Amino acid sequence: MIPINRPIIEKEEKDAVQRVLDSLYLTDSSFEGGKFVREFERQFAEFVKVKHAIAVNSGTSALLAALLALNVKEGDETMAPGFTFAATATTSLFVKAKVKLVDIEERTYCIAADKIRENITSNTKTIIPVHLYGHPAKMDEIMEIAQGNSTFVIEDAAQSLGSEYKGRMTGSIGSVGCFSLYATKVITCGEGGVVTTNDDEVAERLKMIRSHGQHKTYDSKVLGLNLRMPQIEAAIAAEQIKKLDRFIKARRENSKFFNEELSKIKDVITPVEEDYAKSNWSIYTIYVKGKRDEIVQYLRENGVGAVVYYPIPLNKLPLFKDSSPRLPNCESAAEHVISLPVHPALSQDDRVKVVETLKMAVKKFL
């Protein structure tokens, strides 16, 4: 089976883990974090070109910490796309905010700026655009809407580390950026996340929030949790980020090959890269015009680890279905998309197998 993703763990990561173990310095609850965490944060901030990067233990924790740091609370409203991983929206429920789901663009699967404009209210505290599959949302339009309505923007950049919008890194444009280092992401330390910001006060709050609201030991000043990144994960991530350019280069080459080959197949729509965007191609996602589930099953039965991200739009989930409208583009995407392996470990034989197996599946079912 060609897996949908494969972490690339090499000697450098293994040596880094051993250094942490040898040091017996496995965690640190201080405001600034341990030395391995601080080094990773320095590298991350430099890569994304922001003043501050605050490491946490997951992408979900990054989103929750961002909401808390921006003081999103009961009575506030957050706005998010209806086609994304659930955490983009469910984290708002933990701070008792109301979630308003809006539709996406057909071409990029990112939140539609015109739908934000139509649905924003005086209660909208935060807009949460998702750079889905690694493709940047239209940040200029989103920032203009937000600034005109005194609204924060939390970039959900979980899948877009290294992607660029008009030459700017995703996660560096909004009030806050949130990243994931889960095992399926472009770099990984197993579990982990990062929050980025250029706001000094927000950064200080984030550092307190990730460690029980403390600035000094036992002086909890704000509501916080244990969202800290352990030292072992930070040491792995510090080695991974050094390789990120190489990983993205390989993903872009693989995506180019797939776009050239799969665009020849009738009834398959290949993903786009708009002229304002440079994608990291975190996830390579096609749109098939019918029989999606049968095609996925055929691919998997024949050794291609195809996956559906995401089969249920958020407006159809029990948590949101009673308060959300129909979202036609979200619902269409959920019914028709298939994600294919695009990770750097693919060989040329793997790439050819993905293409040929998809051709056979489409011929069989469409």
PDB file of N, CA, C and O in Angstrom, residues 45-110:
ATOM      1  N   ALA A  45       9.827  30.777  13.996  1.00  0.00           N
ATOM      2  CA  ALA A  45       9.539  32.200  13.784  1.00  0.00           C
ATOM      3  C   ALA A  45      10.357  32.752  12.624  1.00  0.00           C
ATOM      4  O   ALA A  45       9.860  33.544  11.813  1.00  0.00           O
ATOM      5  N   GLU A  46      11.602  32.324  12.538  1.00  0.00           N
ATOM      6  CA  GLU A  46      12.470  32.777  11.441  1.00  0.00           C
ATOM      7  C   GLU A  46      11.942  32.290  10.098  1.00  0.00           C
ATOM      8  O   GLU A  46      11.936  33.034   9.114  1.00  0.00           O
ATOM      9  N   PHE A  47      11.470  31.050  10.052  1.00  0.00           N
ATOM     10  CA  PHE A  47      10.971  30.488   8.792  1.00  0.00           C
ATOM     11  C   PHE A  47       9.698  31.197   8.345  1.00  0.00           C
ATOM     12  O   PHE A  47       9.537  31.536   7.166  1.00  0.00           O
ATOM     13  N   VAL A  48       8.766  31.406   9.276  1.00  0.00           N
ATOM     14  CA  VAL A  48       7.470  31.998   8.932  1.00  0.00           C
ATOM     15  C   VAL A  48       7.576  33.527   8.817  1.00  0.00           C
ATOM     16  O   VAL A  48       6.678  34.167   8.296  1.00  0.00           O
ATOM     17  N   LYS A  49       8.686  34.077   9.311  1.00  0.00           N
ATOM     18  CA  LYS A  49       8.935  35.524   9.257  1.00  0.00           C
ATOM     19  C   LYS A  49       7.955  36.288  10.144  1.00  0.00           C
ATOM     20  O   LYS A  49       7.274  37.245   9.712  1.00  0.00           O
ATOM     21  N   VAL A  50       7.902  35.858  11.410  1.00  0.00           N
ATOM     22  CA  VAL A  50       7.103  36.532  12.426  1.00  0.00           C
ATOM     23  C   VAL A  50       7.974  36.806  13.652  1.00  0.00           C
ATOM     24  O   VAL A  50       9.057  36.231  13.802  1.00  0.00           O
ATOM     25  N   LYS A  51       7.467  37.657  14.550  1.00  0.00           N
ATOM     26  CA  LYS A  51       8.219  37.981  15.767  1.00  0.00           C
ATOM     27  C   LYS A  51       8.187  36.846  16.773  1.00  0.00           C
ATOM     28  O   LYS A  51       9.170  36.596  17.473  1.00  0.00           O
ATOM     29  N   HIS A  52       7.047  36.159  16.855  1.00  0.00           N
ATOM     30  CA  HIS A  52       6.863  35.176  17.920  1.00  0.00           C
ATOM     31  C   HIS A  52       6.299  33.866  17.380  1.00  0.00           C
ATOM     32  O   HIS A  52       5.368  33.869  16.567  1.00  0.00           O
ATOM     33  N   ALA A  53       6.844  32.747  17.852  1.00  0.00           N
ATOM     34  CA  ALA A  53       6.283  31.415  17.628  1.00  0.00           C
ATOM     35  C   ALA A  53       6.207  30.729  18.982  1.00  0.00           C
ATOM     36  O   ALA A  53       7.219  30.651  19.690  1.00  0.00           O
ATOM     37  N   ILE A  54       5.027  30.271  19.348  1.00  0.00           N
ATOM     38  CA  ILE A  54       4.810  29.652  20.657  1.00  0.00           C
ATOM     39  C   ILE A  54       4.415  28.207  20.423  1.00  0.00           C
ATOM     40  O   ILE A  54       3.371  27.915  19.826  1.00  0.00           O
ATOM     41  N   ALA A  55       5.255  27.294  20.865  1.00  0.00           N
ATOM     42  CA  ALA A  55       5.018  25.866  20.629  1.00  0.00           C
ATOM     43  C   ALA A  55       4.025  25.310  21.647  1.00  0.00           C
ATOM     44  O   ALA A  55       4.097  25.614  22.843  1.00  0.00           O
ATOM     45  N   VAL A  56       3.108  24.487  21.147  1.00  0.00           N
ATOM     46  CA  VAL A  56       2.119  23.814  21.993  1.00  0.00           C
ATOM     47  C   VAL A  56       2.064  22.338  21.588  1.00  0.00           C
ATOM     48  O   VAL A  56       2.849  21.876  20.768  1.00  0.00           O
ATOM     49  N   ASN A  57       1.135  21.600  22.191  1.00  0.00           N
ATOM     50  CA  ASN A  57       1.166  20.148  22.019  1.00  0.00           C
ATOM     51  C   ASN A  57       0.276  19.610  20.895  1.00  0.00           C
ATOM     52  O   ASN A  57       0.233  18.404  20.677  1.00  0.00           O
ATOM     53  N   SER A  58      -0.434  20.484  20.175  1.00  0.00           N
ATOM     54  CA  SER A  58      -1.210  20.033  19.011  1.00  0.00           C
ATOM     55  C   SER A  58      -1.723  21.243  18.250  1.00  0.00           C
ATOM     56  O   SER A  58      -1.758  22.367  18.778  1.00  0.00           O
ATOM     57  N   GLY A  59      -2.187  21.006  17.027  1.00  0.00           N
ATOM     58  CA  GLY A  59      -2.822  22.061  16.263  1.00  0.00           C
ATOM     59  C   GLY A  59      -4.126  22.505  16.898  1.00  0.00           C
ATOM     60  O   GLY A  59      -4.480  23.694  16.849  1.00  0.00           O
ATOM     61  N   THR A  60      -4.851  21.577  17.497  1.00  0.00           N
ATOM     62  CA  THR A  60      -6.089  21.923  18.200  1.00  0.00           C
ATOM     63  C   THR A  60      -5.792  22.835  19.386  1.00  0.00           C
ATOM     64  O   THR A  60      -6.496  23.827  19.615  1.00  0.00           O
ATOM     65  N   SER A  61      -4.739  22.515  20.135  1.00  0.00           N
ATOM     66  CA  SER A  61      -4.329  23.378  21.246  1.00  0.00           C
ATOM     67  C   SER A  61      -3.939  24.762  20.758  1.00  0.00           C
ATOM     68  O   SER A  61      -4.197  25.771  21.426  1.00  0.00           O
ATOM     69  N   ALA A  62      -3.315  24.821  19.580  1.00  0.00           N
ATOM     70  CA  ALA A  62      -2.947  26.113  19.000  1.00  0.00           C
ATOM     71  C   ALA A  62      -4.195  26.967  18.774  1.00  0.00           C
ATOM     72  O   ALA A  62      -4.227  28.159  19.115  1.00  0.00           O
ATOM     73  N   LEU A  63      -5.234  26.374  18.201  1.00  0.00           N
ATOM     74  CA  LEU A  63      -6.478  27.106  17.949  1.00  0.00           C
ATOM     75  C   LEU A  63      -7.132  27.543  19.256  1.00  0.00           C
ATOM     76  O   LEU A  63      -7.575  28.702  19.388  1.00  0.00           O
ATOM     77  N   LEU A  64      -7.194  26.658  20.227  1.00  0.00           N
ATOM     78  CA  LEU A  64      -7.818  26.993  21.514  1.00  0.00           C
ATOM     79  C   LEU A  64      -7.043  28.097  22.220  1.00  0.00           C
ATOM     80  O   LEU A  64      -7.636  29.058  22.733  1.00  0.00           O
ATOM     81  N   ALA A  65      -5.712  27.977  22.232  1.00  0.00           N
ATOM     82  CA  ALA A  65      -4.883  29.005  22.872  1.00  0.00           C
ATOM     83  C   ALA A  65      -5.062  30.357  22.185  1.00  0.00           C
ATOM     84  O   ALA A  65      -5.120  31.404  22.844  1.00  0.00           O
ATOM     85  N   ALA A  66      -5.170  30.350  20.851  1.00  0.00           N
ATOM     86  CA  ALA A  66      -5.359  31.593  20.106  1.00  0.00           C
ATOM     87  C   ALA A  66      -6.678  32.258  20.488  1.00  0.00           C
ATOM     88  O   ALA A  66      -6.740  33.479  20.707  1.00  0.00           O
ATOM     89  N   LEU A  67      -7.749  31.482  20.565  1.00  0.00           N
ATOM     90  CA  LEU A  67      -9.051  32.025  20.958  1.00  0.00           C
ATOM     91  C   LEU A  67      -9.003  32.617  22.361  1.00  0.00           C
ATOM     92  O   LEU A  67      -9.529  33.711  22.610  1.00  0.00           O
ATOM     93  N   LEU A  68      -8.360  31.913  23.276  1.00  0.00           N
ATOM     94  CA  LEU A  68      -8.233  32.410  24.648  1.00  0.00           C
ATOM     95  C   LEU A  68      -7.388  33.677  24.695  1.00  0.00           C
ATOM     96  O   LEU A  68      -7.714  34.641  25.404  1.00  0.00           O
ATOM     97  N   ALA A  69      -6.311  33.692  23.929  1.00  0.00           N
ATOM     98  CA  ALA A  69      -5.415  34.853  23.935  1.00  0.00           C
ATOM     99  C   ALA A  69      -6.100  36.099  23.385  1.00  0.00           C
ATOM    100  O   ALA A  69      -5.790  37.228  23.799  1.00  0.00           O
ATOM    101  N   LEU A  70      -7.030  35.913  22.462  1.00  0.00           N
ATOM    102  CA  LEU A  70      -7.765  37.038  21.884  1.00  0.00           C
ATOM    103  C   LEU A  70      -9.049  37.342  22.645  1.00  0.00           C
ATOM    104  O   LEU A  70      -9.862  38.167  22.212  1.00  0.00           O
ATOM    105  N   ASN A  71      -9.226  36.640  23.761  1.00  0.00           N
ATOM    106  CA  ASN A  71     -10.362  36.875  24.662  1.00  0.00           C
ATOM    107  C   ASN A  71     -11.703  36.647  23.974  1.00  0.00           C
ATOM    108  O   ASN A  71     -12.678  37.375  24.206  1.00  0.00           O
ATOM    109  N   VAL A  72     -11.773  35.635  23.129  1.00  0.00           N
ATOM    110  CA  VAL A  72     -13.046  35.238  22.531  1.00  0.00           C
ATOM    111  C   VAL A  72     -13.848  34.514  23.607  1.00  0.00           C
ATOM    112  O   VAL A  72     -13.342  33.611  24.266  1.00  0.00           O
ATOM    113  N   LYS A  73     -15.103  34.891  23.762  1.00  0.00           N
ATOM    114  CA  LYS A  73     -15.876  34.398  24.913  1.00  0.00           C
ATOM    115  C   LYS A  73     -17.359  34.286  24.575  1.00  0.00           C
ATOM    116  O   LYS A  73     -17.772  34.557  23.438  1.00  0.00           O
ATOM    117  N   GLU A  74     -18.139  33.920  25.584  1.00  0.00           N
ATOM    118  CA  GLU A  74     -19.586  33.792  25.415  1.00  0.00           C
ATOM    119  C   GLU A  74     -20.181  35.109  24.925  1.00  0.00           C
ATOM    120  O   GLU A  74     -19.832  36.190  25.406  1.00  0.00           O
ATOM    121  N   GLY A  75     -21.050  35.014  23.939  1.00  0.00           N
ATOM    122  CA  GLY A  75     -21.644  36.199  23.335  1.00  0.00           C
ATOM    123  C   GLY A  75     -20.943  36.616  22.051  1.00  0.00           C
ATOM    124  O   GLY A  75     -21.509  37.363  21.246  1.00  0.00           O
ATOM    125  N   ASP A  76     -19.712  36.139  21.880  1.00  0.00           N
ATOM    126  CA  ASP A  76     -18.972  36.418  20.650  1.00  0.00           C
ATOM    127  C   ASP A  76     -19.318  35.379  19.585  1.00  0.00           C
ATOM    128  O   ASP A  76     -19.836  34.298  19.891  1.00  0.00           O
ATOM    129  N   GLU A  77     -18.991  35.736  18.372  1.00  0.00           N
ATOM    130  CA  GLU A  77     -19.228  34.849  17.232  1.00  0.00           C
ATOM    131  C   GLU A  77     -17.914  34.651  16.486  1.00  0.00           C
ATOM    132  O   GLU A  77     -17.158  35.601  16.302  1.00  0.00           O
ATOM    133  N   THR A  78     -17.646  33.414  16.102  1.00  0.00           N
ATOM    134  CA  THR A  78     -16.518  33.142  15.218  1.00  0.00           C
ATOM    135  C   THR A  78     -17.062  32.661  13.881  1.00  0.00           C
ATOM    136  O   THR A  78     -18.124  32.042  13.817  1.00  0.00           O
ATOM    137  N   MET A  79     -16.318  32.962  12.815  1.00  0.00           N
ATOM    138  CA  MET A  79     -16.752  32.572  11.478  1.00  0.00           C
ATOM    139  C   MET A  79     -15.715  31.661  10.863  1.00  0.00           C
ATOM    140  O   MET A  79     -14.513  31.964  10.877  1.00  0.00           O
ATOM    141  N   ALA A  80     -16.158  30.523  10.340  1.00  0.00           N
ATOM    142  CA  ALA A  80     -15.245  29.524   9.788  1.00  0.00           C
ATOM    143  C   ALA A  80     -15.866  28.877   8.566  1.00  0.00           C
ATOM    144  O   ALA A  80     -17.096  28.899   8.392  1.00  0.00           O
ATOM    145  N   PRO A  81     -15.047  28.284   7.702  1.00  0.00           N
ATOM    146  CA  PRO A  81     -15.603  27.567   6.548  1.00  0.00           C
ATOM    147  C   PRO A  81     -16.263  26.270   6.995  1.00  0.00           C
ATOM    148  O   PRO A  81     -15.870  25.664   7.994  1.00  0.00           O
ATOM    149  N   GLY A  82     -17.251  25.845   6.224  1.00  0.00           N
ATOM    150  CA  GLY A  82     -17.959  24.611   6.554  1.00  0.00           C
ATOM    151  C   GLY A  82     -17.294  23.354   6.032  1.00  0.00           C
ATOM    152  O   GLY A  82     -17.802  22.245   6.245  1.00  0.00           O
ATOM    153  N   PHE A  83     -16.149  23.505   5.369  1.00  0.00           N
ATOM    154  CA  PHE A  83     -15.437  22.347   4.831  1.00  0.00           C
ATOM    155  C   PHE A  83     -14.006  22.401   5.338  1.00  0.00           C
ATOM    156  O   PHE A  83     -13.156  23.113   4.801  1.00  0.00           O
ATOM    157  N   THR A  84     -13.757  21.658   6.400  1.00  0.00           N
ATOM    158  CA  THR A  84     -12.455  21.635   7.055  1.00  0.00           C
ATOM    159  C   THR A  84     -12.507  20.575   8.145  1.00  0.00           C
ATOM    160  O   THR A  84     -13.539  19.936   8.362  1.00  0.00           O
ATOM    161  N   PHE A  85     -11.399  20.376   8.848  1.00  0.00           N
ATOM    162  CA  PHE A  85     -11.400  19.490  10.009  1.00  0.00           C
ATOM    163  C   PHE A  85     -12.196  20.150  11.128  1.00  0.00           C
ATOM    164  O   PHE A  85     -12.162  21.372  11.304  1.00  0.00           O
ATOM    165  N   ALA A  86     -12.895  19.349  11.914  1.00  0.00           N
ATOM    166  CA  ALA A  86     -13.845  19.863  12.896  1.00  0.00           C
ATOM    167  C   ALA A  86     -13.221  20.833  13.903  1.00  0.00           C
ATOM    168  O   ALA A  86     -13.885  21.782  14.346  1.00  0.00           O
ATOM    169  N   ALA A  87     -11.949  20.639  14.257  1.00  0.00           N
ATOM    170  CA  ALA A  87     -11.340  21.458  15.303  1.00  0.00           C
ATOM    171  C   ALA A  87     -11.336  22.939  14.967  1.00  0.00           C
ATOM    172  O   ALA A  87     -11.339  23.783  15.870  1.00  0.00           O
ATOM    173  N   THR A  88     -11.330  23.280  13.680  1.00  0.00           N
ATOM    174  CA  THR A  88     -11.384  24.688  13.289  1.00  0.00           C
ATOM    175  C   THR A  88     -12.580  25.374  13.938  1.00  0.00           C
ATOM    176  O   THR A  88     -12.488  26.534  14.354  1.00  0.00           O
ATOM    177  N   ALA A  89     -13.686  24.664  14.033  1.00  0.00           N
ATOM    178  CA  ALA A  89     -14.920  25.229  14.578  1.00  0.00           C
ATOM    179  C   ALA A  89     -15.197  24.806  16.019  1.00  0.00           C
ATOM    180  O   ALA A  89     -15.652  25.610  16.833  1.00  0.00           O
ATOM    181  N   THR A  90     -14.911  23.548  16.354  1.00  0.00           N
ATOM    182  CA  THR A  90     -15.302  23.062  17.683  1.00  0.00           C
ATOM    183  C   THR A  90     -14.516  23.730  18.812  1.00  0.00           C
ATOM    184  O   THR A  90     -15.026  23.843  19.938  1.00  0.00           O
ATOM    185  N   THR A  91     -13.310  24.195  18.546  1.00  0.00           N
ATOM    186  CA  THR A  91     -12.550  24.877  19.602  1.00  0.00           C
ATOM    187  C   THR A  91     -13.284  26.124  20.082  1.00  0.00           C
ATOM    188  O   THR A  91     -13.183  26.500  21.259  1.00  0.00           O
ATOM    189  N   SER A  92     -14.032  26.774  19.191  1.00  0.00           N
ATOM    190  CA  SER A  92     -14.802  27.953  19.604  1.00  0.00           C
ATOM    191  C   SER A  92     -15.870  27.599  20.633  1.00  0.00           C
ATOM    192  O   SER A  92     -16.220  28.424  21.496  1.00  0.00           O
ATOM    193  N   LEU A  93     -16.402  26.380  20.549  1.00  0.00           N
ATOM    194  CA  LEU A  93     -17.429  25.966  21.500  1.00  0.00           C
ATOM    195  C   LEU A  93     -16.878  25.863  22.912  1.00  0.00           C
ATOM    196  O   LEU A  93     -17.609  26.079  23.888  1.00  0.00           O
ATOM    197  N   PHE A  94     -15.593  25.555  23.044  1.00  0.00           N
ATOM    198  CA  PHE A  94     -14.980  25.450  24.373  1.00  0.00           C
ATOM    199  C   PHE A  94     -14.914  26.800  25.082  1.00  0.00           C
ATOM    200  O   PHE A  94     -14.867  26.865  26.306  1.00  0.00           O
ATOM    201  N   VAL A  95     -14.873  27.889  24.301  1.00  0.00           N
ATOM    202  CA  VAL A  95     -14.872  29.223  24.922  1.00  0.00           C
ATOM    203  C   VAL A  95     -16.281  29.827  24.889  1.00  0.00           C
ATOM    204  O   VAL A  95     -16.462  31.013  25.138  1.00  0.00           O
ATOM    205  N   LYS A  96     -17.272  28.996  24.553  1.00  0.00           N
ATOM    206  CA  LYS A  96     -18.696  29.347  24.566  1.00  0.00           C
ATOM    207  C   LYS A  96     -19.061  30.400  23.519  1.00  0.00           C
ATOM    208  O   LYS A  96     -20.034  31.138  23.684  1.00  0.00           O
ATOM    209  N   ALA A  97     -18.279  30.478  22.466  1.00  0.00           N
ATOM    210  CA  ALA A  97     -18.620  31.368  21.365  1.00  0.00           C
ATOM    211  C   ALA A  97     -19.573  30.655  20.411  1.00  0.00           C
ATOM    212  O   ALA A  97     -19.580  29.425  20.312  1.00  0.00           O
ATOM    213  N   LYS A  98     -20.335  31.431  19.675  1.00  0.00           N
ATOM    214  CA  LYS A  98     -21.215  30.889  18.647  1.00  0.00           C
ATOM    215  C   LYS A  98     -20.416  30.773  17.348  1.00  0.00           C
ATOM    216  O   LYS A  98     -19.662  31.672  16.993  1.00  0.00           O
ATOM    217  N   VAL A  99     -20.606  29.665  16.643  1.00  0.00           N
ATOM    218  CA  VAL A  99     -19.892  29.436  15.383  1.00  0.00           C
ATOM    219  C   VAL A  99     -20.833  29.678  14.210  1.00  0.00           C
ATOM    220  O   VAL A  99     -21.929  29.101  14.149  1.00  0.00           O
ATOM    221  N   LYS A 100     -20.404  30.531  13.291  1.00  0.00           N
ATOM    222  CA  LYS A 100     -21.154  30.730  12.050  1.00  0.00           C
ATOM    223  C   LYS A 100     -20.342  30.134  10.906  1.00  0.00           C
ATOM    224  O   LYS A 100     -19.222  30.561  10.641  1.00  0.00           O
ATOM    225  N   LEU A 101     -20.902  29.132  10.253  1.00  0.00           N
ATOM    226  CA  LEU A 101     -20.232  28.454   9.141  1.00  0.00           C
ATOM    227  C   LEU A 101     -20.654  29.085   7.821  1.00  0.00           C
ATOM    228  O   LEU A 101     -21.834  29.367   7.613  1.00  0.00           O
ATOM    229  N   VAL A 102     -19.673  29.292   6.938  1.00  0.00           N
ATOM    230  CA  VAL A 102     -19.970  29.873   5.628  1.00  0.00           C
ATOM    231  C   VAL A 102     -19.359  29.007   4.533  1.00  0.00           C
ATOM    232  O   VAL A 102     -18.527  28.123   4.799  1.00  0.00           O
ATOM    233  N   ASP A 103     -19.756  29.276   3.302  1.00  0.00           N
ATOM    234  CA  ASP A 103     -19.385  28.416   2.183  1.00  0.00           C
ATOM    235  C   ASP A 103     -17.961  28.713   1.692  1.00  0.00           C
ATOM    236  O   ASP A 103     -17.323  29.705   2.081  1.00  0.00           O
ATOM    237  N   ILE A 104     -17.489  27.842   0.814  1.00  0.00           N
ATOM    238  CA  ILE A 104     -16.124  27.901   0.296  1.00  0.00           C
ATOM    239  C   ILE A 104     -16.112  28.216  -1.192  1.00  0.00           C
ATOM    240  O   ILE A 104     -17.150  28.169  -1.859  1.00  0.00           O
ATOM    241  N   GLU A 105     -14.930  28.517  -1.709  1.00  0.00           N
ATOM    242  CA  GLU A 105     -14.738  28.652  -3.151  1.00  0.00           C
ATOM    243  C   GLU A 105     -14.714  27.264  -3.781  1.00  0.00           C
ATOM    244  O   GLU A 105     -14.172  26.314  -3.198  1.00  0.00           O
ATOM    245  N   GLU A 106     -15.239  27.156  -4.988  1.00  0.00           N
ATOM    246  CA  GLU A 106     -15.215  25.872  -5.691  1.00  0.00           C
ATOM    247  C   GLU A 106     -13.803  25.461  -6.086  1.00  0.00           C
ATOM    248  O   GLU A 106     -13.441  24.291  -6.007  1.00  0.00           O
ATOM    249  N   ARG A 107     -12.982  26.429  -6.509  1.00  0.00           N
ATOM    250  CA  ARG A 107     -11.672  26.095  -7.074  1.00  0.00           C
ATOM    251  C   ARG A 107     -10.639  25.714  -6.015  1.00  0.00           C
ATOM    252  O   ARG A 107      -9.869  24.769  -6.207  1.00  0.00           O
ATOM    253  N   THR A 108     -10.602  26.452  -4.921  1.00  0.00           N
ATOM    254  CA  THR A 108      -9.527  26.254  -3.940  1.00  0.00           C
ATOM    255  C   THR A 108      -9.972  25.526  -2.682  1.00  0.00           C
ATOM    256  O   THR A 108      -9.141  25.113  -1.890  1.00  0.00           O
ATOM    257  N   TYR A 109     -11.274  25.400  -2.466  1.00  0.00           N
ATOM    258  CA  TYR A 109     -11.856  24.831  -1.249  1.00  0.00           C
ATOM    259  C   TYR A 109     -11.603  25.696  -0.015  1.00  0.00           C
ATOM    260  O   TYR A 109     -11.852  25.263   1.113  1.00  0.00           O
ATOM    261  N   CYS A 110     -11.123  26.912  -0.212  1.00  0.00           N
ATOM    262  CA  CYS A 110     -10.904  27.845   0.898  1.00  0.00           C
ATOM    263  C   CYS A 110     -12.150  28.703   1.115  1.00  0.00           C
ATOM    264  O   CYS A 110     -12.988  28.853   0.223  1.00  0.00           O
TER     265      CYS A 110
END
